[in-house]
Each structure stands twice: as C-alpha cells, then as structure tokens.
PDB file of C-alpha atoms in Angstrom:
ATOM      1  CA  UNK Y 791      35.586  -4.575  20.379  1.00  0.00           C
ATOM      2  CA  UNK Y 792      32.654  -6.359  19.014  1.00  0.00           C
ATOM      3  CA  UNK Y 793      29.226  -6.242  19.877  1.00  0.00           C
ATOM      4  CA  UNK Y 794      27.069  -9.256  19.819  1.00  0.00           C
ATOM      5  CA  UNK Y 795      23.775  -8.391  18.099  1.00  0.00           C
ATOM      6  CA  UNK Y 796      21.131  -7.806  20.381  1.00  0.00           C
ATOM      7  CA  UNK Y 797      18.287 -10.042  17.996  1.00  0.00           C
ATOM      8  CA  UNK Y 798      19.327 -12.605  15.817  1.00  0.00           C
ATOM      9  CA  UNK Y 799      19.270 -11.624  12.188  1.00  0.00           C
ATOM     10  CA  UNK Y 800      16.454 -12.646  10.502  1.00  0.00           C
ATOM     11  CA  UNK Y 801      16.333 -15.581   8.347  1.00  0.00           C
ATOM     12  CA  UNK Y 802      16.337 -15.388   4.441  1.00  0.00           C
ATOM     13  CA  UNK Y 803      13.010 -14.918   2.981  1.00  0.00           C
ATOM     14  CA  UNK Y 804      12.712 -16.953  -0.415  1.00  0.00           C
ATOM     15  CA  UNK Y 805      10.564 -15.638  -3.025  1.00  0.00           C
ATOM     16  CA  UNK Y 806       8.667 -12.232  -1.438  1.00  0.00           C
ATOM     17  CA  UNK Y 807      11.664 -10.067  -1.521  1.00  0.00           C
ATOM     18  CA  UNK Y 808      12.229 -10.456  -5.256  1.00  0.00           C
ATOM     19  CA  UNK Y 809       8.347 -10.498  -5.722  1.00  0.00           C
ATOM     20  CA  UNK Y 810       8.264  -7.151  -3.998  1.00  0.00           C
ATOM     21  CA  UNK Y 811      11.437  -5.833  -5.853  1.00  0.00           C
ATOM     22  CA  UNK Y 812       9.680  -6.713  -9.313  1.00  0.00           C
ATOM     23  CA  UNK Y 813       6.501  -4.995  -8.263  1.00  0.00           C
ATOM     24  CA  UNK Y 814       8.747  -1.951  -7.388  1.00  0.00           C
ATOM     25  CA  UNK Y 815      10.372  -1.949 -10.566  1.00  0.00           C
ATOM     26  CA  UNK Y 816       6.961  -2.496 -12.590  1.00  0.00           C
ATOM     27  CA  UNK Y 817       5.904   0.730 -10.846  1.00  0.00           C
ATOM     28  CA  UNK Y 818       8.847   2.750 -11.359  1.00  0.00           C
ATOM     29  CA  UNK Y 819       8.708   2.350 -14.993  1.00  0.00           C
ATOM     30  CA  UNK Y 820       5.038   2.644 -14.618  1.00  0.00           C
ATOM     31  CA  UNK Y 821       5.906   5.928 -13.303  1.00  0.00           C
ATOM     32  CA  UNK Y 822       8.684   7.686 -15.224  1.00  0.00           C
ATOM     33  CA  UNK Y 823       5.845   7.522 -18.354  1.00  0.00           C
ATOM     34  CA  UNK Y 824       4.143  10.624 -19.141  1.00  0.00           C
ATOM     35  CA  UNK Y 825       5.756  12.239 -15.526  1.00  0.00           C
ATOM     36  CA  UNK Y 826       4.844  16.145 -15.708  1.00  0.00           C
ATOM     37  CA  UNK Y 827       8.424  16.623 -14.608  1.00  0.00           C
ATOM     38  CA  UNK Y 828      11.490  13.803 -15.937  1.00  0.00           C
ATOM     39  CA  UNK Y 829      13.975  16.643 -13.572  1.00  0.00           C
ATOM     40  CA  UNK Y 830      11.520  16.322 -10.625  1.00  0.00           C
ATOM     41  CA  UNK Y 831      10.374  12.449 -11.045  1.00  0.00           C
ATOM     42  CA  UNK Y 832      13.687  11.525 -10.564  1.00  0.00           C
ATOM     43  CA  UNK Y 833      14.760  13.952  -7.920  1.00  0.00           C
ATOM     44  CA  UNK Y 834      11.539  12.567  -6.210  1.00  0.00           C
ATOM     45  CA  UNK Y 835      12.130   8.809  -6.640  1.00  0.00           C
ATOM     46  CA  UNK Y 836      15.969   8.806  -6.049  1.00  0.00           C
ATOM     47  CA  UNK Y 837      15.798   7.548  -2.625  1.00  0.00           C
ATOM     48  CA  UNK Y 838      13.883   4.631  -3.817  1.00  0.00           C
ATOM     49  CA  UNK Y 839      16.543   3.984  -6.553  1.00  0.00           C
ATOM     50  CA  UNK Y 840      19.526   4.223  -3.856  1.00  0.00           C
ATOM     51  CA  UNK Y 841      17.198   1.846  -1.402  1.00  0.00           C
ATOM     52  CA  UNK Y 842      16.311  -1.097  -3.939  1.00  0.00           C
ATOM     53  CA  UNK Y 843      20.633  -0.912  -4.858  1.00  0.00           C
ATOM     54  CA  UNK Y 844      21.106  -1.075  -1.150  1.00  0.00           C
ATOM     55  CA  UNK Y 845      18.725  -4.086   0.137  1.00  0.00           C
ATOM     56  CA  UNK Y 846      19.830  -5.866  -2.974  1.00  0.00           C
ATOM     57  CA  UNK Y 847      23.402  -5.951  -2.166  1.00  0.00           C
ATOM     58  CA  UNK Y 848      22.773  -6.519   1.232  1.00  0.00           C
ATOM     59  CA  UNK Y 849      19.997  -9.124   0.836  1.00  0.00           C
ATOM     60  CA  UNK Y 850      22.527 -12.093   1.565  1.00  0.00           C
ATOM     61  CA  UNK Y 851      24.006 -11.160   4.869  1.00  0.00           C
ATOM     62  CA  UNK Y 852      21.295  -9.269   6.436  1.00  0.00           C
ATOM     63  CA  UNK Y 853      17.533  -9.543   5.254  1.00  0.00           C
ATOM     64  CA  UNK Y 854      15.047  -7.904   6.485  1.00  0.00           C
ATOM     65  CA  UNK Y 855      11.916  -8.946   8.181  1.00  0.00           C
ATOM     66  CA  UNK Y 856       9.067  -9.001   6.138  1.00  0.00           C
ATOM     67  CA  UNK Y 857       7.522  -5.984   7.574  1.00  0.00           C
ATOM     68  CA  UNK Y 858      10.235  -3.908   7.097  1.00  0.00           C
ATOM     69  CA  UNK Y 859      10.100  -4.936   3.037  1.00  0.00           C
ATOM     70  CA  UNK Y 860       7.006  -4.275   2.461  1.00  0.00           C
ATOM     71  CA  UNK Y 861       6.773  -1.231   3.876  1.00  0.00           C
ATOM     72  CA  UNK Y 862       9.334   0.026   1.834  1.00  0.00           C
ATOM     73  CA  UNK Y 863       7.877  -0.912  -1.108  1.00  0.00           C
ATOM     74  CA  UNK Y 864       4.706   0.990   0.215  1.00  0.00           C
ATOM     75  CA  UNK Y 865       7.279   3.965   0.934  1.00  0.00           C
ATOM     76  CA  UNK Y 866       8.430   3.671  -2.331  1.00  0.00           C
ATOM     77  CA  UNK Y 867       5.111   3.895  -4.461  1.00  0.00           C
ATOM     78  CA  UNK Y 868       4.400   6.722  -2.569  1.00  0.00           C
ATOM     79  CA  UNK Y 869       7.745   8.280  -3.793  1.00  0.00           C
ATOM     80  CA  UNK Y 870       6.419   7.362  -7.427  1.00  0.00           C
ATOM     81  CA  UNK Y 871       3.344   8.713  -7.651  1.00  0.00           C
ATOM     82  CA  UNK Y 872       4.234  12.050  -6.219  1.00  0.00           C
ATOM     83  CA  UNK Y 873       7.156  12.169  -8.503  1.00  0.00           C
ATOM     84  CA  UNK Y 874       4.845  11.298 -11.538  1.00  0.00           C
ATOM     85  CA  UNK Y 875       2.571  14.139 -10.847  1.00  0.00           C
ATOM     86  CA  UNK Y 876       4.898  16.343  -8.690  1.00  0.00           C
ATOM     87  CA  UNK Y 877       3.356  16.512  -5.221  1.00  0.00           C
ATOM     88  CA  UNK Y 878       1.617  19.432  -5.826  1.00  0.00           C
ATOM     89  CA  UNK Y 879      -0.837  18.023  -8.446  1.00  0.00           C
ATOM     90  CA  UNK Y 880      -1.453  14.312  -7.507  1.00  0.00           C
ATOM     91  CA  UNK Y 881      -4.881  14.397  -8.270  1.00  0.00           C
ATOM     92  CA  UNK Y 882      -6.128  12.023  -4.945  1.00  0.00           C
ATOM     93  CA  UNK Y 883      -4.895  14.814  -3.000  1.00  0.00           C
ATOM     94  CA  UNK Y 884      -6.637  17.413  -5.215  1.00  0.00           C
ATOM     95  CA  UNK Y 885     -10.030  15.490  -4.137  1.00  0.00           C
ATOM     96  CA  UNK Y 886      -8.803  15.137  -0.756  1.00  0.00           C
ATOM     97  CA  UNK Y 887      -8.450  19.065  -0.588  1.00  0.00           C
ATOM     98  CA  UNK Y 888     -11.900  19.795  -2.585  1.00  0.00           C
ATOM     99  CA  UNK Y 889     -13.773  17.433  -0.348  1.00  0.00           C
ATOM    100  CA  UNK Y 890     -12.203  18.341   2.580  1.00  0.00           C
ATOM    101  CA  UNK Y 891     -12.217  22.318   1.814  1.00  0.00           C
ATOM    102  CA  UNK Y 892      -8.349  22.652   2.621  1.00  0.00           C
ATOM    103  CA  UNK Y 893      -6.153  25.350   1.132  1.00  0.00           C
ATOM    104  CA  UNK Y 894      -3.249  23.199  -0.670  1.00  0.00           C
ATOM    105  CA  UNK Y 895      -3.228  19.803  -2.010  1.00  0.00           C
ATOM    106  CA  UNK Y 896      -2.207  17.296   0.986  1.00  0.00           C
ATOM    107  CA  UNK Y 897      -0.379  14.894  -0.826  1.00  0.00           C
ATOM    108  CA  UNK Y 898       2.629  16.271  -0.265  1.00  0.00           C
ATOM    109  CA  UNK Y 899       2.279  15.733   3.779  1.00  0.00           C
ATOM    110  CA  UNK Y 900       1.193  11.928   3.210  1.00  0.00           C
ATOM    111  CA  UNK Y 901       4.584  11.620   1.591  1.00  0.00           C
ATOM    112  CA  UNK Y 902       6.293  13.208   4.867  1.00  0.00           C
ATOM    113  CA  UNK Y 903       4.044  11.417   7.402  1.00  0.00           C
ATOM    114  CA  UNK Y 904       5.184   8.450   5.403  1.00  0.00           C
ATOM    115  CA  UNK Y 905       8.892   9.390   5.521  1.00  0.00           C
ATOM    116  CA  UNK Y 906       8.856   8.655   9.540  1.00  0.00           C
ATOM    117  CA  UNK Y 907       6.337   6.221   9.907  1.00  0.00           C
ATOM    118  CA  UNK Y 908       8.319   3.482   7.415  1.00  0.00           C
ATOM    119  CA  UNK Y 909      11.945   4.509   7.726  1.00  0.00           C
ATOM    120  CA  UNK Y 910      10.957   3.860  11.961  1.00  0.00           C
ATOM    121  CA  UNK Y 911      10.648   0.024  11.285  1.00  0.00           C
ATOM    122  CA  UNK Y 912      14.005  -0.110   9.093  1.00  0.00           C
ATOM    123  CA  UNK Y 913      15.879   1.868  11.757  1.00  0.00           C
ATOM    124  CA  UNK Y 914      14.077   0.108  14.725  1.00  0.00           C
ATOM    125  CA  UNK Y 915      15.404  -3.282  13.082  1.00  0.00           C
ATOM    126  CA  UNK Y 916      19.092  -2.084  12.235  1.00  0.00           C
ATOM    127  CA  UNK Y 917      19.242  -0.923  16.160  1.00  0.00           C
ATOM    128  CA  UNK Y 918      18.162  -4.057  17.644  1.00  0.00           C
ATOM    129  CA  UNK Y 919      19.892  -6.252  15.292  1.00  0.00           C
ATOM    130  CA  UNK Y 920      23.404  -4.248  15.712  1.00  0.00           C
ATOM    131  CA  UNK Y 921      23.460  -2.953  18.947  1.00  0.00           C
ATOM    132  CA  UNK Y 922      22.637  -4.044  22.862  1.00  0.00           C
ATOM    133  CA  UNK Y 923      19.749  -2.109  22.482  1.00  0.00           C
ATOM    134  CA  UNK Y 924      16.334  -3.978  23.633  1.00  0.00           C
ATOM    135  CA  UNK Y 925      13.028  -3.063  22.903  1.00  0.00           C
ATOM    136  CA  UNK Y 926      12.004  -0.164  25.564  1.00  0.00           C
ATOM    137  CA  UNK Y 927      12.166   4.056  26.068  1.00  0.00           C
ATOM    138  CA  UNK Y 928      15.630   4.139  25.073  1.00  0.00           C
ATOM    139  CA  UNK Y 929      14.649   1.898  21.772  1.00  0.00           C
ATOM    140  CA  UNK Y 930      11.939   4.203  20.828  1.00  0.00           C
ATOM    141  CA  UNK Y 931      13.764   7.476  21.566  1.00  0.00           C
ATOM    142  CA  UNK Y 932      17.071   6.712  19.066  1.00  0.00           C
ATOM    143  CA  UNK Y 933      14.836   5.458  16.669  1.00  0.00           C
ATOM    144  CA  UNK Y 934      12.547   8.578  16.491  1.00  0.00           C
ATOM    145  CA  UNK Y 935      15.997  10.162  16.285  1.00  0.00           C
ATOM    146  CA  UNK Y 936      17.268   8.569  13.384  1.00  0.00           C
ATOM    147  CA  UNK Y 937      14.072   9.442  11.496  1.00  0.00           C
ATOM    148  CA  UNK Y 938      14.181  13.022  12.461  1.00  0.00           C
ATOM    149  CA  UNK Y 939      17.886  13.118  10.974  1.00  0.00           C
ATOM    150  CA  UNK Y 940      16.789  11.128   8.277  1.00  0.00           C
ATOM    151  CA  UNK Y 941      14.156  13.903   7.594  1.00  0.00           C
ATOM    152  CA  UNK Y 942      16.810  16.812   8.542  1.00  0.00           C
ATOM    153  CA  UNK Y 943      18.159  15.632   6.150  1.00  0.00           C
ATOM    154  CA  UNK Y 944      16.260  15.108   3.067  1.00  0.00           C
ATOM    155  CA  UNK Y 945      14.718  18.756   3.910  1.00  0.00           C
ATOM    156  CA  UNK Y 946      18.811  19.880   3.296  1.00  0.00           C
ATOM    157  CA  UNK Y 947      18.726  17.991  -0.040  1.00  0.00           C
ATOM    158  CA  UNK Y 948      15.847  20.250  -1.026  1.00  0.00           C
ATOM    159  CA  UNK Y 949      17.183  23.233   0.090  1.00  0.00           C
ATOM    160  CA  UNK Y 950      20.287  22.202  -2.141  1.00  0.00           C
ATOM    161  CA  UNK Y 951      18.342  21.321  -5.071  1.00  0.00           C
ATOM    162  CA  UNK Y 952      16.025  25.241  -4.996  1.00  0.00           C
ATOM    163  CA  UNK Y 953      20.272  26.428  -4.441  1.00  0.00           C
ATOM    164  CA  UNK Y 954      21.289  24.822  -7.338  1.00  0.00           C
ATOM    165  CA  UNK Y 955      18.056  24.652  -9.681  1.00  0.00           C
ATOM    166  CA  UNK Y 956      16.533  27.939  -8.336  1.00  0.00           C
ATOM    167  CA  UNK Y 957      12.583  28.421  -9.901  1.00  0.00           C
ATOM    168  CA  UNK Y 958      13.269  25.213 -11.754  1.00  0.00           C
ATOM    169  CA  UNK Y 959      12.972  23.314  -8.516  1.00  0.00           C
ATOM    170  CA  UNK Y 960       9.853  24.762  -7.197  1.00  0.00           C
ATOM    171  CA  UNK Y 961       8.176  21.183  -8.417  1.00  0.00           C
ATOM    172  CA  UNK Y 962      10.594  18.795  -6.595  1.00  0.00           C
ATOM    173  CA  UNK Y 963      10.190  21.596  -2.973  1.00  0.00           C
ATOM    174  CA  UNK Y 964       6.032  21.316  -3.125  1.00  0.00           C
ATOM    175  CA  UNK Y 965       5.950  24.264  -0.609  1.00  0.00           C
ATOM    176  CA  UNK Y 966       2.253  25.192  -2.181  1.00  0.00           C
ATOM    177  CA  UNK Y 967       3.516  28.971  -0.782  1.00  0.00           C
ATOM    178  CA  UNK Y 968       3.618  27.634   2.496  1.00  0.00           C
ATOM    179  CA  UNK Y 969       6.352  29.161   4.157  1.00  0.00           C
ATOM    180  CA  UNK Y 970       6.327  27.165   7.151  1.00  0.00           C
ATOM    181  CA  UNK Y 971       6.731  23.582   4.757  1.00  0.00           C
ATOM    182  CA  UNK Y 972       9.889  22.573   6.216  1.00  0.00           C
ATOM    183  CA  UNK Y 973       8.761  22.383   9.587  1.00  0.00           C
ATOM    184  CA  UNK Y 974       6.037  20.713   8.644  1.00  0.00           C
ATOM    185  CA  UNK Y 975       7.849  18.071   6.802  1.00  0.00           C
ATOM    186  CA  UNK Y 976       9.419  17.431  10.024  1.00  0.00           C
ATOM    187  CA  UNK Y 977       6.989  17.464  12.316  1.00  0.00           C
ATOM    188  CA  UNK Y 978       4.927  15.101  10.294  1.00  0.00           C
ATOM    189  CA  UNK Y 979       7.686  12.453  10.115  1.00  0.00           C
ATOM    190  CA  UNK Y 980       8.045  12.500  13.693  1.00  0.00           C
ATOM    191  CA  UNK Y 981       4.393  12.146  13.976  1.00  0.00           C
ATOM    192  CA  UNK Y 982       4.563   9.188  11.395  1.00  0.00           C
ATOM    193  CA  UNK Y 983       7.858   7.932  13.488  1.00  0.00           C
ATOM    194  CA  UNK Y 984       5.242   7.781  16.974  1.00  0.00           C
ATOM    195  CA  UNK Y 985       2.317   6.076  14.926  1.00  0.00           C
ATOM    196  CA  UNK Y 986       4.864   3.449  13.535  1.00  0.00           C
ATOM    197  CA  UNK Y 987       6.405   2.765  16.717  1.00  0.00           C
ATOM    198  CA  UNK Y 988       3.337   2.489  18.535  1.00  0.00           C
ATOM    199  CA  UNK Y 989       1.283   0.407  16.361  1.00  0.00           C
ATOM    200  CA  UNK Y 990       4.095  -1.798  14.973  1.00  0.00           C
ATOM    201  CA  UNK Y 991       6.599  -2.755  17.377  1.00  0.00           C
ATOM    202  CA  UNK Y 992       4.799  -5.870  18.817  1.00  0.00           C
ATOM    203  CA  UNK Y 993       4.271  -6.929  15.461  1.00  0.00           C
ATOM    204  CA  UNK Y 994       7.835  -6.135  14.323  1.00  0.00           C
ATOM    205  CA  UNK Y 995       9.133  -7.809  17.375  1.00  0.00           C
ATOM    206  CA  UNK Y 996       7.279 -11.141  16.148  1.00  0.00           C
ATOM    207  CA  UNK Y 997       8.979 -11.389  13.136  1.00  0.00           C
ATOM    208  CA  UNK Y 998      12.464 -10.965  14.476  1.00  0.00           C
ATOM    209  CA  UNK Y 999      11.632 -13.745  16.753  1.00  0.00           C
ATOM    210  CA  UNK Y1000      10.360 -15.905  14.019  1.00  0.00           C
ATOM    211  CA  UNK Y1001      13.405 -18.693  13.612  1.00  0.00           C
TER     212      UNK Y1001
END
C-alpha cells in the first residue's frame, strides 16, 4: 500500500545547499588541525560525516527545506568544535563556567541541548513529508520521540566506545565525573526537542508550503 505524502516535497534549492556543504567541509578540516584528540575528534564528528554522505545522496529526490539545512550545518559545527577540543575543554565553556561559578565546563550540555533541538526539524519534516501525519499533538509527540531514540541512542554508542576503548575514551564520554551524565544528555535533548518544536514549527511549516 502506498501512502501519499502528507506535504509536498520541497522544491530543489540551487546554490545554498552546496554553499552550506562547502562551509561544512571548510570547518571540518578547520577542525581536525591541532585536535587534542585525532581518536576523539573523529568519534565526535562522525555523525556529521555520515549526515553530509546522506543529504548528498539524497539531495535529488528529496531536499530539504532550508531550515532544516542550515540547522544542520549549525548542528554540525557544534560537533566540530567539541571534537577539536574534546567537550570537556572547549574553552567558551570554560568562561561560561568561571563566569557563571558552575562546577564542570557546560559545553558538553550545549552539544546535547543541540542534539534535540536540530534533529526535531529534520524528523518533523521526514514525518510530514512521508506519512498522513499533519501538523498537531500527535505531530509533536512522534517527533519528540524520534529525538529521544535518536539520543538513546547515541548515549549506547558511548557506552560502546568506554566498552571497547575503556580509560582511552573518557575524552569522547565528557562525563566531567558526573555520574548522572547520561540522563542528562537525555533530558536536555528532549528539552532542546520542546524549544525546537515550539519556536520553529510555524516557521518550518512556511517553507514546506513555499512552491
């Protein structure tokens, strides 16, 4: 049985896509120089490598809106600078935590706040473009549960990687000693799912309307 798309896919964009794919690429190998960690960098920016192969092969037959690209690109500069430092030690969180008198260094929940609120858009757009879903409760529920699976598991890949690595992957975890880090990767990804959703989805919902 086939189901009719619920939005019409979005028209090709001409030249911002590859604009924002060379800007990606510029700050990937921006990144990988001088990284306190070559293991960690690319544990840390693998996602972003396995995204840019993705939307490139699938550019032709389903583009995304414009949102949706650039906030993957933001996604993925996040993913960069964390893995050129390690999360740990990116020194805008360091002044974040001195000014702010915090215990670790916060980057590390930026990235995780980020992992919900951008992935949101991507899955929001997949759902309404490939299922009968309309915009609504049900809309919003499915996609805050894709992100929280999404962020399941990524939080199993870095369990994996401390199984495998042991000590040697205490860079690529960032759990400062924090004990309770997983849950609070998760809970901050939902949190950045909500935001995303709430501020967004008008916006979003323009641009799939756009002919």
């Amino acid at each position: 049985m086939t189901v009719t798309p619920a939005v019409a896919p979005a028209p090709p964009r001409r030249r911002e896509p590859a604009v924002l794919l060379a800007i990606g690429v510029v700050a990937l190998v921006v990144s990988a120089f001088g990284a306190a960690s070559p293991g960690t960098w690319l544990l840390e920016v693998l996602a972003a490598l396995i995204a840019a192969v993705v939307l490139v092969a699938t550019y032709r037959r389903f583009p995304l809106t414009p949102l949706a690209y650039r906030l993957i690109l933001v996604h993925a500069v996040v993913l960069m600078i964390g893995g050129h430092w390690t999360y740990a030690e990116v020194p805008a969180g360091d002044w974040v935590r001195d000014a702010l008198g915090l215990a670790r260094n916060p980057y590390d929940r930026l990235g995780h706040f980020a992992q919900g609120f951008i992935p949101a858009i991507v899955a929001r757009e997949v759902l309404l473009r490939r299922t009968p879903l309309r915009p609504g409760r049900w809309l919003f529920a499915l996609t805050l549960c894709v992100v929280m699976a999404v962020s399941a598991t990524w939080e199993l890949f870095e369990w994996l990687a401390a199984v495998i690595g042991g000590s040697s992957a205490d860079d690529f975890l960032g759990t400062q000693g924090d004990v309770w880090d997983t849950q609070w990767d998760m809970f901050l990804a939902g949190v950045g799912a909500v935001t995303s959703l709430l501020l967004l989805s008008r916006l979003h919902d323009r641009q799939l309307a756009t002919p």
